[in-house]
Coordinates of C-alpha atoms in Angstrom, one line a residue:
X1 CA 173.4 27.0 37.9
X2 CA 169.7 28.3 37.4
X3 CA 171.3 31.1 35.7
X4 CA 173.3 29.3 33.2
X5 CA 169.9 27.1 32.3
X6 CA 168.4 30.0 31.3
X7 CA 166.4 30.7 34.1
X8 CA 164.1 34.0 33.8
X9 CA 165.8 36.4 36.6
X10 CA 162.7 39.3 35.2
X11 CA 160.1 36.8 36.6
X12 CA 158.3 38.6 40.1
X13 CA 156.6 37.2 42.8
X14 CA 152.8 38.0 43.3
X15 CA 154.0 41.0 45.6
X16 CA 156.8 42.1 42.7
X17 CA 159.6 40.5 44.3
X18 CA 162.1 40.0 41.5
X19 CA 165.0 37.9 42.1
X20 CA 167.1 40.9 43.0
X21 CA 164.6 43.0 45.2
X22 CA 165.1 39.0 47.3
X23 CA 168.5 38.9 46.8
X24 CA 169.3 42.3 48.0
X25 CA 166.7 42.4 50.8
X26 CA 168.9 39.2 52.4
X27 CA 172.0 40.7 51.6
X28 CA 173.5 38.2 49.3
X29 CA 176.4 39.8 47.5
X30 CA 177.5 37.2 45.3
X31 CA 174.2 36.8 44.0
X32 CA 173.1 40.5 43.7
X33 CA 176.7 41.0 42.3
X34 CA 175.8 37.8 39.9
X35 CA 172.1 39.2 38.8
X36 CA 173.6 42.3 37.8
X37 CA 176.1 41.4 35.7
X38 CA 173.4 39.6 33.9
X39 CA 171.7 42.7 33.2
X40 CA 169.2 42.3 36.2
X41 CA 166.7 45.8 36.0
X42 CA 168.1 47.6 39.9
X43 CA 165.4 50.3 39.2
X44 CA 162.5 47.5 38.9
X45 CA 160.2 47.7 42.6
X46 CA 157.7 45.5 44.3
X47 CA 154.3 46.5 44.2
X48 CA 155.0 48.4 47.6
X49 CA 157.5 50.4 45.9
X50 CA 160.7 48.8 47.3
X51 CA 163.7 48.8 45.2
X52 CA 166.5 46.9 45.4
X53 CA 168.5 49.3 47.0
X54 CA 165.3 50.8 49.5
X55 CA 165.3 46.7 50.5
X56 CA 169.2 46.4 50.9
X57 CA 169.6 49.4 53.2
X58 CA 165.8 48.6 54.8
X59 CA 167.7 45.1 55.8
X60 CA 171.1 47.4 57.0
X61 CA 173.3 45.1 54.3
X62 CA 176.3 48.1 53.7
X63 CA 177.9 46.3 51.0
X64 CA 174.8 45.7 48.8
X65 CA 173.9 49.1 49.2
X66 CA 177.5 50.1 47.9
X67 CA 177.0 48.1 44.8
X68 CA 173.7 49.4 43.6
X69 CA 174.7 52.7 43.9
X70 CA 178.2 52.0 42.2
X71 CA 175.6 50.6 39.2
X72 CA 173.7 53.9 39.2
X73 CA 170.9 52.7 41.4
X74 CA 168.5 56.0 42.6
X75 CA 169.0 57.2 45.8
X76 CA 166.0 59.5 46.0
X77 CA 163.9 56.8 44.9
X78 CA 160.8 56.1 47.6
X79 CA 158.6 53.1 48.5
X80 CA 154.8 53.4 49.2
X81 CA 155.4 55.1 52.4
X82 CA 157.8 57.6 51.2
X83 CA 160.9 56.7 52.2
X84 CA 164.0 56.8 50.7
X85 CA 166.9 54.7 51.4
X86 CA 168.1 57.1 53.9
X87 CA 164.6 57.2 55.9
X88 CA 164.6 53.3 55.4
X89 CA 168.0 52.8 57.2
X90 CA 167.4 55.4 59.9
X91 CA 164.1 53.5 60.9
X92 CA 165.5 50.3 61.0
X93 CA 168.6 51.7 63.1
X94 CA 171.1 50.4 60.8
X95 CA 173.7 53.4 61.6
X96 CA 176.2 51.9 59.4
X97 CA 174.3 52.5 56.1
X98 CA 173.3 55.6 57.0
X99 CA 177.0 56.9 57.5
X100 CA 177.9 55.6 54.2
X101 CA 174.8 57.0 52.6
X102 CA 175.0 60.5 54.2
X103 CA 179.4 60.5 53.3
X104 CA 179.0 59.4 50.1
X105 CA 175.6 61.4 48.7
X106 CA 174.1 64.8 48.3
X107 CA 171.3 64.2 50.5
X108 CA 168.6 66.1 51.2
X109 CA 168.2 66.5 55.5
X110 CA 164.9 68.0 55.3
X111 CA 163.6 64.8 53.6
X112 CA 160.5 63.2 55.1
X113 CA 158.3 60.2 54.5
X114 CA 154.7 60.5 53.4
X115 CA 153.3 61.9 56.9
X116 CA 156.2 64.4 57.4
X117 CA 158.8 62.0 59.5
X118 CA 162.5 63.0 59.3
X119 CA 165.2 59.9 59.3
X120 CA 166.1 62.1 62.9
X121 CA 162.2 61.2 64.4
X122 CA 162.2 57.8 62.9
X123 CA 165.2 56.9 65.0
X124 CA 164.2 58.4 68.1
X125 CA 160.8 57.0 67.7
X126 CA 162.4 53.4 67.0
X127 CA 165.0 54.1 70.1
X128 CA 168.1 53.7 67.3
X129 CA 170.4 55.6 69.6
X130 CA 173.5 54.9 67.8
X131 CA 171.9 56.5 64.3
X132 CA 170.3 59.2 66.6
X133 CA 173.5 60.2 67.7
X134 CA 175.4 60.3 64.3
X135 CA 172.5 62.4 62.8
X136 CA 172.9 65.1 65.6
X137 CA 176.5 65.3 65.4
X138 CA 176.5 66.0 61.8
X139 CA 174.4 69.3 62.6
X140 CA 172.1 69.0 59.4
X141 CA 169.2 67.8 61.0
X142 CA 166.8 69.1 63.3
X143 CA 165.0 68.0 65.6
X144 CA 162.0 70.1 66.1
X145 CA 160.9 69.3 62.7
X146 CA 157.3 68.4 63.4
X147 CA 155.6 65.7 61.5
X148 CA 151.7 65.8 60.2
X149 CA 150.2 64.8 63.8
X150 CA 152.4 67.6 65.3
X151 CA 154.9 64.8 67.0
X152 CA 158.5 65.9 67.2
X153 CA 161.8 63.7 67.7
X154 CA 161.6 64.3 71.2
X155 CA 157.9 63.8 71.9
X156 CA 157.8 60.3 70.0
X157 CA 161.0 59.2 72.2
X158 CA 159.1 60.3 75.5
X159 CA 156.2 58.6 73.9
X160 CA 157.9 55.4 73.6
X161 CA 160.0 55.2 76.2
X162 CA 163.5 55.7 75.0
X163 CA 165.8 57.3 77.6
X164 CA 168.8 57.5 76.3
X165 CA 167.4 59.0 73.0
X166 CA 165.2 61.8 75.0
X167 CA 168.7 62.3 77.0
X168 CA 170.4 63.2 74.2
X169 CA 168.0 64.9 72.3
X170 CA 167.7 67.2 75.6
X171 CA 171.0 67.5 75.9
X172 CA 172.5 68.5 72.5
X173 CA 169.3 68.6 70.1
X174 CA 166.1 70.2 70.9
X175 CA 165.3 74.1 71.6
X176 CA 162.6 73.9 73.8
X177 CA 161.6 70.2 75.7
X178 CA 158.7 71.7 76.7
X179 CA 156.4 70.1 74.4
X180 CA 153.0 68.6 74.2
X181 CA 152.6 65.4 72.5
X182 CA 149.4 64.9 70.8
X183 CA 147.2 66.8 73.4
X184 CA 149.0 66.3 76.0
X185 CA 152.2 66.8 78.2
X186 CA 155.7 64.8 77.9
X187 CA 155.6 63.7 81.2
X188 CA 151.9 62.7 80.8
X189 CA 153.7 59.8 77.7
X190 CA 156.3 59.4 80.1
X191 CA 153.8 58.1 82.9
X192 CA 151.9 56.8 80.0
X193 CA 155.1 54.5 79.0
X194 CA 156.0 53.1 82.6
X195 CA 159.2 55.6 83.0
X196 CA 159.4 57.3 86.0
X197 CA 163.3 58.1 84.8
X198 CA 162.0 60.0 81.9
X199 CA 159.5 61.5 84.3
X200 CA 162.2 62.8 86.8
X201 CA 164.5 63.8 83.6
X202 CA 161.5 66.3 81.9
X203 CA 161.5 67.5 85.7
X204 CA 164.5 69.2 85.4
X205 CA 163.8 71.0 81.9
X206 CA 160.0 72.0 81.9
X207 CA 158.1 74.2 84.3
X208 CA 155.0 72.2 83.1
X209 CA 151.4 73.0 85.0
X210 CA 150.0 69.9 84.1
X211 CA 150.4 67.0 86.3
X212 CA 151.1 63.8 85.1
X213 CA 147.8 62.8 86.2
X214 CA 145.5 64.4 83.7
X215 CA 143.1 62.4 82.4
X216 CA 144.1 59.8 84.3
X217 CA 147.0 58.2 82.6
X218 CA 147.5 54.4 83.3
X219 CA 150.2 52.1 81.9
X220 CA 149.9 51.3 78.4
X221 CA 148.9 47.5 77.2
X222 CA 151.4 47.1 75.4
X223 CA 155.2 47.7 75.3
X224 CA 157.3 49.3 72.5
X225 CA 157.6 46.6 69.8
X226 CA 159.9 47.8 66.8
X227 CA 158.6 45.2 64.9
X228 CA 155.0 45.8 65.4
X229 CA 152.6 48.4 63.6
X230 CA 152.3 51.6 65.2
X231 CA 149.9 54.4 65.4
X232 CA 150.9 57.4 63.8
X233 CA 149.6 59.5 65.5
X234 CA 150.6 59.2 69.3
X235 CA 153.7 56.6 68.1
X236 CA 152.9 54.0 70.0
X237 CA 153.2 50.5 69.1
X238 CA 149.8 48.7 68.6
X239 CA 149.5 45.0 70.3
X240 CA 148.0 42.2 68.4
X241 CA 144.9 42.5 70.7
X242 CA 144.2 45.9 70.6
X243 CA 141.9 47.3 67.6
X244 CA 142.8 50.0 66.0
X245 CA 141.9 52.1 62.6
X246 CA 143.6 52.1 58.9
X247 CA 143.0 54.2 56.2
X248 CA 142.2 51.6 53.2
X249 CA 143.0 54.9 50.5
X250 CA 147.0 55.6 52.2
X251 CA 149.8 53.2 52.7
X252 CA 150.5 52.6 56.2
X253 CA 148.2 55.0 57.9
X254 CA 146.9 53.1 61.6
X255 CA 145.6 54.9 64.2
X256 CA 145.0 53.3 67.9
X257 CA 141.8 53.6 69.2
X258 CA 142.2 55.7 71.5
X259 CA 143.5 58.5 69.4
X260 CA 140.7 57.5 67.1
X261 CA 138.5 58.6 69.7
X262 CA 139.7 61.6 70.6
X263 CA 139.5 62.6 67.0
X264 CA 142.7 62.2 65.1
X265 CA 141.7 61.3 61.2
X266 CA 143.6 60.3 58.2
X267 CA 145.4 63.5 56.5
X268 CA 142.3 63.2 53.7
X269 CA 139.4 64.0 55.9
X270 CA 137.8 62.4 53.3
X271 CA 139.2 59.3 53.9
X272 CA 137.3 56.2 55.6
X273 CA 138.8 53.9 58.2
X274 CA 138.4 50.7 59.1
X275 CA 138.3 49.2 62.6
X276 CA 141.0 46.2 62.7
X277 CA 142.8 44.2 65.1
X278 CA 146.6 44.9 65.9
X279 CA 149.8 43.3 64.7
X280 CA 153.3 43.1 63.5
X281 CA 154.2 45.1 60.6

């Protein structure tokens, strides 16, 4: 009805939210479908960088996604943090996206976002086991691929506490799951993460001389939260209590204090951070 008044679809929010970024982020077909045959701009994206079609597969909506890319929308386009479509779907777990995305395209598997994550360590960081196991059985992505902290698929798994996902990434994915994760051992995160199963699992793999009990591991504060920020550097999620360090020059760079404080810096060494308290994403 708007619409047919002459209502200005172009017009953005403050963030750059146009009507269609909205439309497709909530996965309302009709309307994305209505906005575009109006002539609605599908390459237009927020200040953050989010497209219509990064949004639509961000918010797992299949059938949105479909449409843009029937319309020509870019697939290789990325947001502020550097991810595509394809990353954007495999963080958020939404494994029904990312089988249409990876049928239907010429992707490219070696893709990463802006501090070297693969759509294969996003889900195993984010404990998406049903995308985990779709990207392993296609064979085009591996999961040794480190990212700029050193972190692998594996290692941010352990880190986080994701059994299922480290049991299949030992058991079909990685060469070697004798890794260390940040400085220190697997089972070190495992302790670390409150998962003696994961402990007794790495057991049976790795001839590791480190105990568990280096450095004195004790439970983390703060359970894995999908939904919360999360240092990039060990992987963990950051509580809304805890402080923790951003870089105020990069999109989406935290690190927790602790790895702060055992030295781990912004890619730019050049970089300042700023000491901030935790919260969702």
């Amino acid at each position: 009805m708007l619409l047919e008044k002459g209502a200005d679809f172009t017009t953005a929010s403050n963030d750059g939210w146009t009507p269609l970024n909205s439309a497709s982020d909530s996965g309302h077909l009709e309307i994305v479908q209505l906005l575009l045959d109006k002539g609605a701009d599908f390459t237009t994206a927020s200040n953050d960088g989010w497209t219509p079609l990064n949004s639509a597969s961000d918010s797992g909506h299949a059938e949105v996604v479909k449409m843009l890319l029937e319309k020509g929308a870019d697939f290789t386009t990325a947001n502020n943090y550097g991810r595509t479509p394809f990353l954007s779907a495999s963080n958020e777990g939404h494994v029904d996206v990312v089988k249409f995305l990876f049928q239907s395209l010429r992707l490219d598997t070696t893709e990463t976002d802006s501090l070297g994550c693969t759509p294969l360590f996003l889900a195993s960081r984010n404990g998406r086991l049903p995308v985990v196991q779709y990207l392993l059985s296609t064979g085009r992505f591996d999961p040794d691929i480190k990212n700029y902290y050193g972190s692998t698929a594996l290692s941010a798994a352990v880190a986080n506490g994701h059994y299922e996902v480290v049991e299949l990434l030992m058991s079909t994915g990685v060469s070697s799951p004798e890794q260390f994760h940040v400085g220190r051992s697997l089972q070190w995160w495992a302790f670390r993460a409150g998962k003696p199963e994961i402990i007794k699992l790495l057991s049976c793999h790795v001839e590791s001389s480190e105990s568990v009990s280096q450095n004195e591991p004790t439970l983390a504060d703060v359970a894995f939260d999908a939904t919360s920020d999360w240092c990039d550097a060990c992987t963990r999620s950051i509580s809304s209590k805890s402080l923790y360090y951003s870089c105020q020059k990069c999109v989406n760079l935290d690190l927790c204090g602790d790895c702060y404080e055992r030295g781990f810096r912004c890619r730019d060494q050049a970089h300042a951070l700023t000491a901030d308290l935790g919260g969702e994403s």
